[in-house]
XYZ file of C-alpha atoms in Angstrom:
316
model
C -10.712 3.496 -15.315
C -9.321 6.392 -13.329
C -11.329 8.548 -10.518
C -9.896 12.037 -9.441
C -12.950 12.297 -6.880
C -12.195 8.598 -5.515
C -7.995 9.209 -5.456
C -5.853 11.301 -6.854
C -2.589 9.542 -8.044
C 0.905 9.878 -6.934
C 3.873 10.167 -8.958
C 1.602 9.039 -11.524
C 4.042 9.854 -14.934
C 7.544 9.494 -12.928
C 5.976 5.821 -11.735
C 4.578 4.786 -14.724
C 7.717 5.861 -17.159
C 9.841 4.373 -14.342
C 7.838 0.703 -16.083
C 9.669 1.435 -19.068
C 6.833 0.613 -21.517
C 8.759 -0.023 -24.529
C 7.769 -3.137 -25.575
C 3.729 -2.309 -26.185
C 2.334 -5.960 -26.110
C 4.094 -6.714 -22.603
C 1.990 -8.010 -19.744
C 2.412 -5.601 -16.368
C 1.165 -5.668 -13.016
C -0.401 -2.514 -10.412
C -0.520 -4.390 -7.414
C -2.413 -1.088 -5.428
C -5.333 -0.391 -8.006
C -7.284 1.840 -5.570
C -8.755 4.621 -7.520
C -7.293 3.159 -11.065
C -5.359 6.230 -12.244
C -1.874 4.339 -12.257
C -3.797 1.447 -14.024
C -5.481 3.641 -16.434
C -1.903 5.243 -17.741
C -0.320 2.186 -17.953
C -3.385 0.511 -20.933
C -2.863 4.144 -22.057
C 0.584 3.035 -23.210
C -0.021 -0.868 -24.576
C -0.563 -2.405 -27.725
C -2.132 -5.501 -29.161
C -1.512 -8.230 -26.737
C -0.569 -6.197 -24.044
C -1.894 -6.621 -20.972
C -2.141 -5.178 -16.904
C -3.621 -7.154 -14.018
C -4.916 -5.185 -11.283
C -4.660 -6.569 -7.643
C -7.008 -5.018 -5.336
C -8.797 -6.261 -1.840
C -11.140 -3.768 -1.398
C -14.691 -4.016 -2.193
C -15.191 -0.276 -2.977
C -12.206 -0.361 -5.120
C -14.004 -2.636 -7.275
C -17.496 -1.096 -7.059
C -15.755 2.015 -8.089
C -13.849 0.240 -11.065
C -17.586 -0.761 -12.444
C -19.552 2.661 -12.114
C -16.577 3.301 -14.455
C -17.048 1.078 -17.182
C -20.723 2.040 -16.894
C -19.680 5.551 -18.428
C -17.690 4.115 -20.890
C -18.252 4.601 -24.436
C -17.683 0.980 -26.541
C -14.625 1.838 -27.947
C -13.147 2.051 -24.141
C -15.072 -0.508 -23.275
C -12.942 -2.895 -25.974
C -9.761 -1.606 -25.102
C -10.122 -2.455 -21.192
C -11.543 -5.603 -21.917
C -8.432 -6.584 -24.312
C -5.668 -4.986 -21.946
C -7.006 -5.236 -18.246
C -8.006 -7.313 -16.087
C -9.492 -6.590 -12.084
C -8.204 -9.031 -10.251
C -9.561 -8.799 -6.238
C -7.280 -10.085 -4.285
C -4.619 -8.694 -1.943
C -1.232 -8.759 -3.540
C 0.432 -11.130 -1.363
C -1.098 -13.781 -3.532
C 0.668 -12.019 -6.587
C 2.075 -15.288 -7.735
C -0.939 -18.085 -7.590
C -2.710 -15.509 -9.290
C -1.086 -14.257 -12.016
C -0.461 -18.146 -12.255
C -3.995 -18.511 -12.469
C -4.520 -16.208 -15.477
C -1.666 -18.409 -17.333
C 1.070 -15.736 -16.806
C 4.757 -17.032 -15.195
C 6.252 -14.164 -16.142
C 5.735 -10.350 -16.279
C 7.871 -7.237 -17.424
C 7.114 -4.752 -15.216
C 5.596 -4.374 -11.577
C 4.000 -0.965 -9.729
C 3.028 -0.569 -6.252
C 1.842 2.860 -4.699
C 1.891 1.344 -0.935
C 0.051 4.458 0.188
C -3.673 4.219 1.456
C -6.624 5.753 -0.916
C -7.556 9.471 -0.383
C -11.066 7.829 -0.423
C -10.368 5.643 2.408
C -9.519 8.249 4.688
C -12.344 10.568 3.619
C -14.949 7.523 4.391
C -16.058 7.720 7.869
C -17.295 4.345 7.747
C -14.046 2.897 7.481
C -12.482 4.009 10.488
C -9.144 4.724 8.927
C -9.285 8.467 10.054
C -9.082 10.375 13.490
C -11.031 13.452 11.687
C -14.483 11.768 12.067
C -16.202 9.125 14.373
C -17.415 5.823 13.551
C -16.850 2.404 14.039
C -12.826 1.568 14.478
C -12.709 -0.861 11.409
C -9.621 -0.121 9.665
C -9.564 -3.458 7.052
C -9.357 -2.872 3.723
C -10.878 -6.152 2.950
C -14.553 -5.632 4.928
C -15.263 -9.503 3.849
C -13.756 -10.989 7.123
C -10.330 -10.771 9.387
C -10.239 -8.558 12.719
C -11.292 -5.014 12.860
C -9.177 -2.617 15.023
C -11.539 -2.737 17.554
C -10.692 -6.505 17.864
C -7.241 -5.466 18.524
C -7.494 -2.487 20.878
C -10.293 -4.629 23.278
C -8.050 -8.037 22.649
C -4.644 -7.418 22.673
C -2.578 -7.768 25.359
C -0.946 -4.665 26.861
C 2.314 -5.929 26.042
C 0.872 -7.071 22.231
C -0.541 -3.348 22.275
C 2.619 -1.906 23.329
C 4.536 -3.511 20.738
C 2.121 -2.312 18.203
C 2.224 1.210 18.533
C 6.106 1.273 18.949
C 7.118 -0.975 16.002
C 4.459 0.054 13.616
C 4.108 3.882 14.845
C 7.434 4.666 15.860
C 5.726 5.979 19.080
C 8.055 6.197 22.427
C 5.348 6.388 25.132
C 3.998 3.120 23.884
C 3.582 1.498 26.673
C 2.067 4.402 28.209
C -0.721 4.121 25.596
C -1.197 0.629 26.031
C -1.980 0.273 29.629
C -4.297 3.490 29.580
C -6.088 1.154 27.098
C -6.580 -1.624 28.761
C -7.312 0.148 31.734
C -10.029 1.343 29.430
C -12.106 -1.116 28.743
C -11.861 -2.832 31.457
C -14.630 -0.154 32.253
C -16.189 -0.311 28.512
C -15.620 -2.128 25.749
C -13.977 0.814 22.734
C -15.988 1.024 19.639
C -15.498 4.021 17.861
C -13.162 6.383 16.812
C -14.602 8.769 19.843
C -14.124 5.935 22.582
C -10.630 5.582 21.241
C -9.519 9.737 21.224
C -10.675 9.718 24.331
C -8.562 7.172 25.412
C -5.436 8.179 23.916
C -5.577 12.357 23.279
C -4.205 12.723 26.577
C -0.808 11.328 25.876
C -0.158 14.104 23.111
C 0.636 17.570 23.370
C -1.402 20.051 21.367
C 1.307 20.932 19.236
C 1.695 17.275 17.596
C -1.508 16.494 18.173
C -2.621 15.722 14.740
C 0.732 13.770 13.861
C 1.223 11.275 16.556
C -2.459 10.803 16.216
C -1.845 10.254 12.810
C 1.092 7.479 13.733
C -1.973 6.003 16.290
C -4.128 4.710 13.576
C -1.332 4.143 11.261
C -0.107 1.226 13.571
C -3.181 0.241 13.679
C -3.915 0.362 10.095
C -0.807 -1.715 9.679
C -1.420 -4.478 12.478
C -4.731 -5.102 11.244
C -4.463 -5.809 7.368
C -0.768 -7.263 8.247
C 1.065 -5.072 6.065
C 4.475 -5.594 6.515
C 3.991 -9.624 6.343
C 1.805 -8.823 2.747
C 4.457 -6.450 1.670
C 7.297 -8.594 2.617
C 5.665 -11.665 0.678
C 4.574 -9.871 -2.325
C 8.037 -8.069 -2.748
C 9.653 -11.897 -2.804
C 7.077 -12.974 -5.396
C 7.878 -10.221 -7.821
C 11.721 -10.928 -7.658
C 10.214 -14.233 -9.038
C 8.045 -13.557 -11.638
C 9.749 -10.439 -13.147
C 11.536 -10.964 -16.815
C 15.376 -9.992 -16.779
C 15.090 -6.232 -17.806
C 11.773 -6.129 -16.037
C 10.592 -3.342 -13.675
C 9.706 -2.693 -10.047
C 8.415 0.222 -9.605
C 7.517 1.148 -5.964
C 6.355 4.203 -4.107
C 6.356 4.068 -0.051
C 4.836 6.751 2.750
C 6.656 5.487 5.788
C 10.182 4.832 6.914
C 8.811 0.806 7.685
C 7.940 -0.263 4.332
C 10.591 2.061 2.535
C 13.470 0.295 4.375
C 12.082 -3.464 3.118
C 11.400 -1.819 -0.586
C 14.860 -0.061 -0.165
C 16.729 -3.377 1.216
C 15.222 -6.190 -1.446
C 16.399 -3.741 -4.667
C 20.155 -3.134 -2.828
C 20.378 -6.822 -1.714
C 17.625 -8.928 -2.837
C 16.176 -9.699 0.510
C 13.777 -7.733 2.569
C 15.958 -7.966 5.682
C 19.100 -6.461 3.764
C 21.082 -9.497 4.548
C 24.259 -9.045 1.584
C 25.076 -12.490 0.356
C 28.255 -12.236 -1.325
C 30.192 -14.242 -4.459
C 33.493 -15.667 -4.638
C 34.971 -12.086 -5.620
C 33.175 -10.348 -2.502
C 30.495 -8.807 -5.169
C 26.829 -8.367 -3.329
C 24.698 -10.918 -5.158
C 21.682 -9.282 -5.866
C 19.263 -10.091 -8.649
C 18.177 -5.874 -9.044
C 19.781 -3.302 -10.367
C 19.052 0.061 -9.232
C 17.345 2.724 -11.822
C 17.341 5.543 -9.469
C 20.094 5.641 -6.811
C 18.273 8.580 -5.746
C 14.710 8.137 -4.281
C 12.473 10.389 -6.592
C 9.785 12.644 -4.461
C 6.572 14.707 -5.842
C 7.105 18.455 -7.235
C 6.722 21.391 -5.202
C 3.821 21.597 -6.944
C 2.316 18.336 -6.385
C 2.929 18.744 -2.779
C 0.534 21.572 -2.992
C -2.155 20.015 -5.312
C -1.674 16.743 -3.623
C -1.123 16.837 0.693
C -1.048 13.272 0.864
C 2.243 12.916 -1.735
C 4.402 14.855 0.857
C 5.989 11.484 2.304
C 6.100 9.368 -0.897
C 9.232 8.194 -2.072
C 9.377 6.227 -5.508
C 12.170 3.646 -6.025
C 13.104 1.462 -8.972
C 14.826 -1.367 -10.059
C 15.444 -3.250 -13.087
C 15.297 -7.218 -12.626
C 18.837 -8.479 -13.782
């Protein structure tokens, strides 16, 4: 089930031992299947009736989940079909789902929030600045708006907002209003249409990372990640057993802060609702006060684990 060439996992044992697998016939959920290393560890470690549910949106996720099974020999074959099952969907429908398959409660939950290696490495997709193409950015290609819907439709205030809440960026505005200046004059397609638009604003030096926070906004505005974050991270508060597990791991200071703020207060706004006795009322318990972050040496095996931080919290 897992593919080095299509991703190489993050955190992969501290995430999946952070699940606390003890009971083996437990059902679990990896709400980010991507390249199905995470997935694959965690049927590694269940028994009979166990079971994991895989959420995943993307079409080439599951194209890439069955060439898999095609190489499988029949006893691997048995054991996916008897633990796992693909379920392709984004995971802000985590609930009607799993509801769905009969299950109203699970004992553990994992989510790597980061994007696929492959993703980035497809030029297709339009999630990189390192190659041109067409400025698509969805992870589900099946319908919504592309990015070039929202750099050649947005509003310069809309735009504005975009790159500064999403990409942290201060000369937001800046960016926005050379954009619609932009194509006024022609409508921006591709990757190249966009650079050309928007190199300008950055000096050499940070070139490559304020780029980098460019298409992440972008990224983010177009799949509506925060919203499917913030909804999925409310369903799993539901559906987790007592002594269940969320297991999270988060690239950016946006989604960290809403993982970070449901397991201290049990909302993602980090609102503290308080009992009689002035005691937070939270339904979590934290696992690891402090965040866990790759090896040394994963940093150097793995670039793209150099901003992930892994939280967990036990459902009380």
């Amino acid at each position: 089930m897992s593919s080095a060439s299509y991703h190489i996992p993050v955190l992969l044992h501290e995430s999946v031992d952070g699940l606390n697998i003890r009971e083996k016939g437990g059902v679990f959920v990896d709400v980010t299947f991507g390249g199905g290393g995470h997935s694959h560890e965690i049927v590694s470690r269940l028994g009979k009736g166990g079971h994991l549910y895989g959420f995943d949106q993307d079409e080439d996720a599951y194209e890439n989940f069955q060439l898999k099974l095609k190489g499988y020999h029949a006893d691997e074959l048995k054991r996916v079909e008897e633990h796992f099952t693909f379920v392709r969907s984004n995971f802000r429908y985590l609930k009607n789902f799993l509801r769905y398959y009969g299950v109203e409660q699970v004992d553990g939950i994992l989510a790597d929030l980061g994007v696929s290696s492959h993703h980035f490495d497809d030029s297709e997709r339009g999630f990189s600045f390192r190659f041109n193409g067409q400025l698509d950015m969805r992870m589900n290609q099946r319908g919504g708006k592309t990015a070039a819907d929202v750099v050649n439709q947005y509003s310069e205030e809309q735009l504005a907002d975009v790159f500064y809440l999403y990409g942290e960026l201060k000369n937001s505005r800046k960016i926005a209003a050379a954009i619609v200046k932009a194509r006024q004059q022609k409508t921006i397609r591709t990757i190249d249409d966009f650079l050309t638009v928007t190199q300008p604003f950055f000096k050499f030096e940070r070139e490559k990372k304020d780029m980098a926070k460019v298409f992440q906004a972008l990224r983010i505005e177009v799949n509506q990640e925060m919203e499917a974050l913030k909804e999925m991270l409310k369903q799993a508060t539901e559906v987790l057993k007592p002594g269940g597990r969320l297991v999270v791991i988060t690239y950016h200071s946006l989604e960290d802060r809403m993982v970070k703020n449901l397991m201290k207060t049990g909302n993602t706004e980090g609102k503290e609702n308080k009992d009689f006795y002035g005691r937070v009322d939270c339904p979590f318990r934290l696992v690891n006060n402090k965040v866990v972050v790759p090896s040394d040496e994963e940093q150097e095996r793995n670039p793209r684990s150099r901003s992930a931080k892994l939280r967990i919290a036990e459902k009380i």
